[in-house]
């Protein structure tokens, strides 16, 4: 329904002990009232694992936009080009994020790109350094924004890659693409680490007290389906819970949830109370649960009065 107001909330809950503790004292009155009015929406829900390459909110958003939602193969880069008015030519695209891998004896941790202080000039300079190496393997790199480039090439047609959110602040080794399918990518990772380790680009950054950049992360791979999805109203996707959840700062996360409940959630509740069709999708690390306005049986109405659905009843399912 094109006139349905859809609120899709990523990082609504986590299995992390700190989050479970924060949830115990979290009051979300507007969300509870909204859930009591809505019915489960099986078509908008989704089950996965916390080891899935694509996050639940990415899969839910892909379905809402009419994009393929296969794990690790949601064509976000191609969709980004399409949104910019570039032709959907069937070519496979990917995002490439320059990043820093922090190597210790038993971990290789990916540092968040926003911590790199990478501006457009430095990003373009780095792009010029690494592009010839990628080009030798049939991969063309294009500037998009300081912490994200676009890449095109046959390698990305069927390659499953992990979302950047999955690997931030985590050991990258658990999230690398399949070795057999991504030999070229694994080799490029090694070559870029050797190239950048002693490169003047990083020497100059070190002298200025800036973090060095020694690797990259590929994500959002694949071609757009043909024909490309037609324009549809995209869900509202607040990002306020993301950074706190990724950094496991659960006090900040709880405060962000409280603000979200008083803002977008309260707005959606008012629409529902006014009789407008609404949809709410809550996403955790594994699953996405969707709810919408739908006709309810007498038994369902009776149950909603005496046992109203609340966030505490559904959060364990995320």
JSON list of C-alpha atoms in Angstrom, two decimals, residues 101-261:
[
{"chain": "A", "resi": 101, "resn": "UNK", "atom": "CA", "xyz": [42.63, -3.05, 10.25]},
{"chain": "A", "resi": 102, "resn": "UNK", "atom": "CA", "xyz": [44.10, -3.13, 13.74]},
{"chain": "A", "resi": 103, "resn": "UNK", "atom": "CA", "xyz": [46.18, -6.30, 13.93]},
{"chain": "A", "resi": 104, "resn": "UNK", "atom": "CA", "xyz": [46.94, -8.02, 17.24]},
{"chain": "A", "resi": 105, "resn": "UNK", "atom": "CA", "xyz": [48.12, -11.54, 18.06]},
{"chain": "A", "resi": 106, "resn": "UNK", "atom": "CA", "xyz": [44.63, -13.06, 17.89]},
{"chain": "A", "resi": 107, "resn": "UNK", "atom": "CA", "xyz": [42.40, -10.40, 16.30]},
{"chain": "A", "resi": 108, "resn": "UNK", "atom": "CA", "xyz": [42.19, -8.29, 13.16]},
{"chain": "A", "resi": 109, "resn": "UNK", "atom": "CA", "xyz": [39.71, -5.56, 14.13]},
{"chain": "A", "resi": 110, "resn": "UNK", "atom": "CA", "xyz": [38.12, -3.17, 11.65]},
{"chain": "A", "resi": 111, "resn": "UNK", "atom": "CA", "xyz": [38.11, 0.41, 12.89]},
{"chain": "A", "resi": 112, "resn": "UNK", "atom": "CA", "xyz": [35.10, 2.53, 11.97]},
{"chain": "A", "resi": 113, "resn": "UNK", "atom": "CA", "xyz": [35.72, 4.66, 8.85]},
{"chain": "A", "resi": 114, "resn": "UNK", "atom": "CA", "xyz": [34.27, 7.74, 10.57]},
{"chain": "A", "resi": 115, "resn": "UNK", "atom": "CA", "xyz": [37.24, 7.60, 12.96]},
{"chain": "A", "resi": 116, "resn": "UNK", "atom": "CA", "xyz": [39.79, 7.99, 10.15]},
{"chain": "A", "resi": 117, "resn": "UNK", "atom": "CA", "xyz": [39.39, 11.76, 9.56]},
{"chain": "A", "resi": 118, "resn": "UNK", "atom": "CA", "xyz": [39.42, 11.09, 5.82]},
{"chain": "A", "resi": 119, "resn": "UNK", "atom": "CA", "xyz": [38.36, 14.13, 3.80]},
{"chain": "A", "resi": 120, "resn": "UNK", "atom": "CA", "xyz": [37.57, 14.29, 0.08]},
{"chain": "A", "resi": 121, "resn": "UNK", "atom": "CA", "xyz": [41.07, 15.38, -0.98]},
{"chain": "A", "resi": 122, "resn": "UNK", "atom": "CA", "xyz": [42.76, 12.56, 0.96]},
{"chain": "A", "resi": 123, "resn": "UNK", "atom": "CA", "xyz": [40.19, 10.03, -0.22]},
{"chain": "A", "resi": 124, "resn": "UNK", "atom": "CA", "xyz": [40.70, 10.98, -3.86]},
{"chain": "A", "resi": 125, "resn": "UNK", "atom": "CA", "xyz": [44.47, 10.83, -3.42]},
{"chain": "A", "resi": 126, "resn": "UNK", "atom": "CA", "xyz": [44.20, 7.34, -1.93]},
{"chain": "A", "resi": 127, "resn": "UNK", "atom": "CA", "xyz": [41.83, 6.28, -4.70]},
{"chain": "A", "resi": 128, "resn": "UNK", "atom": "CA", "xyz": [44.41, 7.33, -7.31]},
{"chain": "A", "resi": 129, "resn": "UNK", "atom": "CA", "xyz": [47.06, 5.23, -5.52]},
{"chain": "A", "resi": 130, "resn": "UNK", "atom": "CA", "xyz": [45.09, 1.98, -5.34]},
{"chain": "A", "resi": 131, "resn": "UNK", "atom": "CA", "xyz": [42.98, 2.18, -8.53]},
{"chain": "A", "resi": 132, "resn": "UNK", "atom": "CA", "xyz": [45.66, 0.75, -10.88]},
{"chain": "A", "resi": 133, "resn": "UNK", "atom": "CA", "xyz": [45.97, -2.38, -8.70]},
{"chain": "A", "resi": 134, "resn": "UNK", "atom": "CA", "xyz": [42.22, -2.98, -8.82]},
{"chain": "A", "resi": 135, "resn": "UNK", "atom": "CA", "xyz": [42.11, -2.24, -12.55]},
{"chain": "A", "resi": 136, "resn": "UNK", "atom": "CA", "xyz": [44.53, -5.12, -13.22]},
{"chain": "A", "resi": 137, "resn": "UNK", "atom": "CA", "xyz": [41.80, -7.43, -11.96]},
{"chain": "A", "resi": 138, "resn": "UNK", "atom": "CA", "xyz": [39.02, -5.83, -14.00]},
{"chain": "A", "resi": 139, "resn": "UNK", "atom": "CA", "xyz": [37.68, -3.67, -11.16]},
{"chain": "A", "resi": 140, "resn": "UNK", "atom": "CA", "xyz": [37.02, 0.01, -11.85]},
{"chain": "A", "resi": 141, "resn": "UNK", "atom": "CA", "xyz": [36.92, 2.29, -8.80]},
{"chain": "A", "resi": 142, "resn": "UNK", "atom": "CA", "xyz": [34.94, 5.55, -8.71]},
{"chain": "A", "resi": 143, "resn": "UNK", "atom": "CA", "xyz": [34.82, 8.24, -6.02]},
{"chain": "A", "resi": 144, "resn": "UNK", "atom": "CA", "xyz": [31.49, 8.53, -4.19]},
{"chain": "A", "resi": 145, "resn": "UNK", "atom": "CA", "xyz": [32.21, 10.06, -0.77]},
{"chain": "A", "resi": 146, "resn": "UNK", "atom": "CA", "xyz": [35.29, 10.33, 1.48]},
{"chain": "A", "resi": 147, "resn": "UNK", "atom": "CA", "xyz": [34.74, 7.03, 3.31]},
{"chain": "A", "resi": 148, "resn": "UNK", "atom": "CA", "xyz": [33.10, 5.12, 0.46]},
{"chain": "A", "resi": 149, "resn": "UNK", "atom": "CA", "xyz": [33.90, 4.44, -3.17]},
{"chain": "A", "resi": 150, "resn": "UNK", "atom": "CA", "xyz": [31.98, 2.65, -5.90]},
{"chain": "A", "resi": 151, "resn": "UNK", "atom": "CA", "xyz": [33.44, -0.33, -7.75]},
{"chain": "A", "resi": 152, "resn": "UNK", "atom": "CA", "xyz": [32.27, -2.19, -10.86]},
{"chain": "A", "resi": 153, "resn": "UNK", "atom": "CA", "xyz": [33.41, -5.49, -12.27]},
{"chain": "A", "resi": 154, "resn": "UNK", "atom": "CA", "xyz": [32.37, -9.09, -12.97]},
{"chain": "A", "resi": 155, "resn": "UNK", "atom": "CA", "xyz": [33.78, -10.20, -9.59]},
{"chain": "A", "resi": 156, "resn": "UNK", "atom": "CA", "xyz": [30.76, -8.67, -7.83]},
{"chain": "A", "resi": 157, "resn": "UNK", "atom": "CA", "xyz": [28.03, -10.41, -9.87]},
{"chain": "A", "resi": 158, "resn": "UNK", "atom": "CA", "xyz": [27.52, -13.35, -7.46]},
{"chain": "A", "resi": 159, "resn": "UNK", "atom": "CA", "xyz": [29.87, -12.52, -4.60]},
{"chain": "A", "resi": 160, "resn": "UNK", "atom": "CA", "xyz": [28.35, -12.55, -1.10]},
{"chain": "A", "resi": 161, "resn": "UNK", "atom": "CA", "xyz": [29.92, -9.98, 1.23]},
{"chain": "A", "resi": 162, "resn": "UNK", "atom": "CA", "xyz": [29.27, -8.97, 4.81]},
{"chain": "A", "resi": 163, "resn": "UNK", "atom": "CA", "xyz": [27.64, -5.66, 5.62]},
{"chain": "A", "resi": 164, "resn": "UNK", "atom": "CA", "xyz": [30.02, -3.05, 6.98]},
{"chain": "A", "resi": 165, "resn": "UNK", "atom": "CA", "xyz": [27.86, -2.88, 10.12]},
{"chain": "A", "resi": 166, "resn": "UNK", "atom": "CA", "xyz": [28.46, -6.57, 10.76]},
{"chain": "A", "resi": 167, "resn": "UNK", "atom": "CA", "xyz": [32.23, -6.17, 10.92]},
{"chain": "A", "resi": 168, "resn": "UNK", "atom": "CA", "xyz": [32.70, -2.77, 12.60]},
{"chain": "A", "resi": 169, "resn": "UNK", "atom": "CA", "xyz": [34.79, -3.16, 15.77]},
{"chain": "A", "resi": 170, "resn": "UNK", "atom": "CA", "xyz": [34.90, -6.94, 15.19]},
{"chain": "A", "resi": 171, "resn": "UNK", "atom": "CA", "xyz": [37.42, -9.49, 13.99]},
{"chain": "A", "resi": 172, "resn": "UNK", "atom": "CA", "xyz": [37.28, -9.29, 10.19]},
{"chain": "A", "resi": 173, "resn": "UNK", "atom": "CA", "xyz": [38.38, -12.89, 9.70]},
{"chain": "A", "resi": 174, "resn": "UNK", "atom": "CA", "xyz": [34.94, -14.25, 10.59]},
{"chain": "A", "resi": 175, "resn": "UNK", "atom": "CA", "xyz": [33.33, -12.04, 7.95]},
{"chain": "A", "resi": 176, "resn": "UNK", "atom": "CA", "xyz": [35.61, -12.44, 4.94]},
{"chain": "A", "resi": 177, "resn": "UNK", "atom": "CA", "xyz": [34.01, -13.65, 1.68]},
{"chain": "A", "resi": 178, "resn": "UNK", "atom": "CA", "xyz": [34.40, -17.29, 0.73]},
{"chain": "A", "resi": 179, "resn": "UNK", "atom": "CA", "xyz": [38.02, -17.95, -0.27]},
{"chain": "A", "resi": 180, "resn": "UNK", "atom": "CA", "xyz": [37.11, -20.00, -3.36]},
{"chain": "A", "resi": 181, "resn": "UNK", "atom": "CA", "xyz": [34.71, -17.36, -4.66]},
{"chain": "A", "resi": 182, "resn": "UNK", "atom": "CA", "xyz": [36.87, -14.38, -3.73]},
{"chain": "A", "resi": 183, "resn": "UNK", "atom": "CA", "xyz": [40.50, -15.36, -4.40]},
{"chain": "A", "resi": 184, "resn": "UNK", "atom": "CA", "xyz": [41.02, -12.06, -6.22]},
{"chain": "A", "resi": 185, "resn": "UNK", "atom": "CA", "xyz": [39.63, -10.07, -3.32]},
{"chain": "A", "resi": 186, "resn": "UNK", "atom": "CA", "xyz": [41.75, -11.91, -0.74]},
{"chain": "A", "resi": 187, "resn": "UNK", "atom": "CA", "xyz": [44.86, -11.27, -2.84]},
{"chain": "A", "resi": 188, "resn": "UNK", "atom": "CA", "xyz": [43.97, -7.59, -3.20]},
{"chain": "A", "resi": 189, "resn": "UNK", "atom": "CA", "xyz": [43.65, -7.32, 0.57]},
{"chain": "A", "resi": 190, "resn": "UNK", "atom": "CA", "xyz": [47.20, -8.64, 0.96]},
{"chain": "A", "resi": 191, "resn": "UNK", "atom": "CA", "xyz": [48.56, -6.41, -1.81]},
{"chain": "A", "resi": 192, "resn": "UNK", "atom": "CA", "xyz": [46.92, -3.27, -0.41]},
{"chain": "A", "resi": 193, "resn": "UNK", "atom": "CA", "xyz": [48.31, -3.95, 3.06]},
{"chain": "A", "resi": 194, "resn": "UNK", "atom": "CA", "xyz": [51.82, -4.30, 1.63]},
{"chain": "A", "resi": 195, "resn": "UNK", "atom": "CA", "xyz": [51.43, -1.27, -0.64]},
{"chain": "A", "resi": 196, "resn": "UNK", "atom": "CA", "xyz": [50.08, 1.04, 2.04]},
{"chain": "A", "resi": 197, "resn": "UNK", "atom": "CA", "xyz": [52.30, -0.15, 4.90]},
{"chain": "A", "resi": 198, "resn": "UNK", "atom": "CA", "xyz": [55.27, 1.97, 3.81]},
{"chain": "A", "resi": 199, "resn": "UNK", "atom": "CA", "xyz": [53.53, 4.38, 1.43]},
{"chain": "A", "resi": 200, "resn": "UNK", "atom": "CA", "xyz": [54.19, 8.11, 1.67]},
{"chain": "A", "resi": 201, "resn": "UNK", "atom": "CA", "xyz": [50.43, 8.65, 1.92]},
{"chain": "A", "resi": 202, "resn": "UNK", "atom": "CA", "xyz": [50.39, 6.98, 5.34]},
{"chain": "A", "resi": 203, "resn": "UNK", "atom": "CA", "xyz": [53.74, 8.46, 6.39]},
{"chain": "A", "resi": 204, "resn": "UNK", "atom": "CA", "xyz": [52.29, 11.93, 5.90]},
{"chain": "A", "resi": 205, "resn": "UNK", "atom": "CA", "xyz": [49.15, 10.99, 7.86]},
{"chain": "A", "resi": 206, "resn": "UNK", "atom": "CA", "xyz": [51.24, 9.61, 10.73]},
{"chain": "A", "resi": 207, "resn": "UNK", "atom": "CA", "xyz": [53.25, 12.82, 10.88]},
{"chain": "A", "resi": 208, "resn": "UNK", "atom": "CA", "xyz": [49.98, 14.74, 11.27]},
{"chain": "A", "resi": 209, "resn": "UNK", "atom": "CA", "xyz": [48.75, 12.38, 13.99]},
{"chain": "A", "resi": 210, "resn": "UNK", "atom": "CA", "xyz": [46.05, 10.87, 11.75]},
{"chain": "A", "resi": 211, "resn": "UNK", "atom": "CA", "xyz": [45.18, 7.15, 11.64]},
{"chain": "A", "resi": 212, "resn": "UNK", "atom": "CA", "xyz": [46.82, 5.19, 8.84]},
{"chain": "A", "resi": 213, "resn": "UNK", "atom": "CA", "xyz": [44.66, 3.43, 6.25]},
{"chain": "A", "resi": 214, "resn": "UNK", "atom": "CA", "xyz": [45.85, -0.06, 5.46]},
{"chain": "A", "resi": 215, "resn": "UNK", "atom": "CA", "xyz": [42.90, -1.95, 3.98]},
{"chain": "A", "resi": 216, "resn": "UNK", "atom": "CA", "xyz": [39.37, -1.79, 2.56]},
{"chain": "A", "resi": 217, "resn": "UNK", "atom": "CA", "xyz": [36.00, -3.49, 2.96]},
{"chain": "A", "resi": 218, "resn": "UNK", "atom": "CA", "xyz": [33.76, -4.55, 0.07]},
{"chain": "A", "resi": 219, "resn": "UNK", "atom": "CA", "xyz": [30.00, -4.66, 0.63]},
{"chain": "A", "resi": 220, "resn": "UNK", "atom": "CA", "xyz": [26.63, -4.09, -1.08]},
{"chain": "A", "resi": 221, "resn": "UNK", "atom": "CA", "xyz": [27.51, -6.26, -4.07]},
{"chain": "A", "resi": 222, "resn": "UNK", "atom": "CA", "xyz": [25.51, -7.32, -7.11]},
{"chain": "A", "resi": 223, "resn": "UNK", "atom": "CA", "xyz": [23.61, -6.07, -10.16]},
{"chain": "A", "resi": 224, "resn": "UNK", "atom": "CA", "xyz": [20.14, -4.56, -10.06]},
{"chain": "A", "resi": 225, "resn": "UNK", "atom": "CA", "xyz": [17.36, -6.82, -11.30]},
{"chain": "A", "resi": 226, "resn": "UNK", "atom": "CA", "xyz": [15.94, -6.02, -14.71]},
{"chain": "A", "resi": 227, "resn": "UNK", "atom": "CA", "xyz": [13.76, -4.09, -14.84]},
{"chain": "A", "resi": 228, "resn": "UNK", "atom": "CA", "xyz": [14.95, -2.05, -11.90]},
{"chain": "A", "resi": 229, "resn": "UNK", "atom": "CA", "xyz": [12.44, -1.63, -9.05]},
{"chain": "A", "resi": 230, "resn": "UNK", "atom": "CA", "xyz": [10.05, 1.25, -9.62]},
{"chain": "A", "resi": 231, "resn": "UNK", "atom": "CA", "xyz": [10.11, 4.17, -7.23]},
{"chain": "A", "resi": 232, "resn": "UNK", "atom": "CA", "xyz": [8.14, 3.43, -4.08]},
{"chain": "A", "resi": 233, "resn": "UNK", "atom": "CA", "xyz": [7.93, 5.37, -0.83]},
{"chain": "A", "resi": 234, "resn": "UNK", "atom": "CA", "xyz": [10.85, 4.16, 1.24]},
{"chain": "A", "resi": 235, "resn": "UNK", "atom": "CA", "xyz": [10.35, 3.36, 4.91]},
{"chain": "A", "resi": 236, "resn": "UNK", "atom": "CA", "xyz": [11.58, 5.84, 7.48]},
{"chain": "A", "resi": 237, "resn": "UNK", "atom": "CA", "xyz": [14.78, 4.31, 8.90]},
{"chain": "A", "resi": 238, "resn": "UNK", "atom": "CA", "xyz": [16.13, 6.19, 11.95]},
{"chain": "A", "resi": 239, "resn": "UNK", "atom": "CA", "xyz": [19.85, 5.64, 12.53]},
{"chain": "A", "resi": 240, "resn": "UNK", "atom": "CA", "xyz": [20.04, 6.94, 16.09]},
{"chain": "A", "resi": 241, "resn": "UNK", "atom": "CA", "xyz": [20.48, 3.52, 17.71]},
{"chain": "A", "resi": 242, "resn": "UNK", "atom": "CA", "xyz": [23.23, 2.40, 15.34]},
{"chain": "A", "resi": 243, "resn": "UNK", "atom": "CA", "xyz": [26.44, 3.94, 16.66]},
{"chain": "A", "resi": 244, "resn": "UNK", "atom": "CA", "xyz": [25.64, 3.19, 20.28]},
{"chain": "A", "resi": 245, "resn": "UNK", "atom": "CA", "xyz": [24.79, -0.44, 19.46]},
{"chain": "A", "resi": 246, "resn": "UNK", "atom": "CA", "xyz": [27.90, -0.97, 17.31]},
{"chain": "A", "resi": 247, "resn": "UNK", "atom": "CA", "xyz": [30.08, 0.42, 20.12]},
{"chain": "A", "resi": 248, "resn": "UNK", "atom": "CA", "xyz": [28.05, -1.42, 22.79]},
{"chain": "A", "resi": 249, "resn": "UNK", "atom": "CA", "xyz": [27.38, 1.85, 24.57]},
{"chain": "A", "resi": 250, "resn": "UNK", "atom": "CA", "xyz": [24.08, 0.68, 26.02]},
{"chain": "A", "resi": 251, "resn": "UNK", "atom": "CA", "xyz": [23.42, 3.72, 28.20]},
{"chain": "A", "resi": 252, "resn": "UNK", "atom": "CA", "xyz": [23.52, 5.95, 25.13]},
{"chain": "A", "resi": 253, "resn": "UNK", "atom": "CA", "xyz": [21.49, 3.36, 23.23]},
{"chain": "A", "resi": 254, "resn": "UNK", "atom": "CA", "xyz": [18.75, 3.40, 25.87]},
{"chain": "A", "resi": 255, "resn": "UNK", "atom": "CA", "xyz": [18.65, 7.22, 25.80]},
{"chain": "A", "resi": 256, "resn": "UNK", "atom": "CA", "xyz": [18.36, 7.12, 22.00]},
{"chain": "A", "resi": 257, "resn": "UNK", "atom": "CA", "xyz": [15.46, 4.63, 22.27]},
{"chain": "A", "resi": 258, "resn": "UNK", "atom": "CA", "xyz": [13.68, 6.95, 24.71]},
{"chain": "A", "resi": 259, "resn": "UNK", "atom": "CA", "xyz": [14.02, 9.84, 22.22]},
{"chain": "A", "resi": 260, "resn": "UNK", "atom": "CA", "xyz": [12.89, 7.61, 19.37]},
{"chain": "A", "resi": 261, "resn": "UNK", "atom": "CA", "xyz": [9.81, 6.57, 21.33]}
]
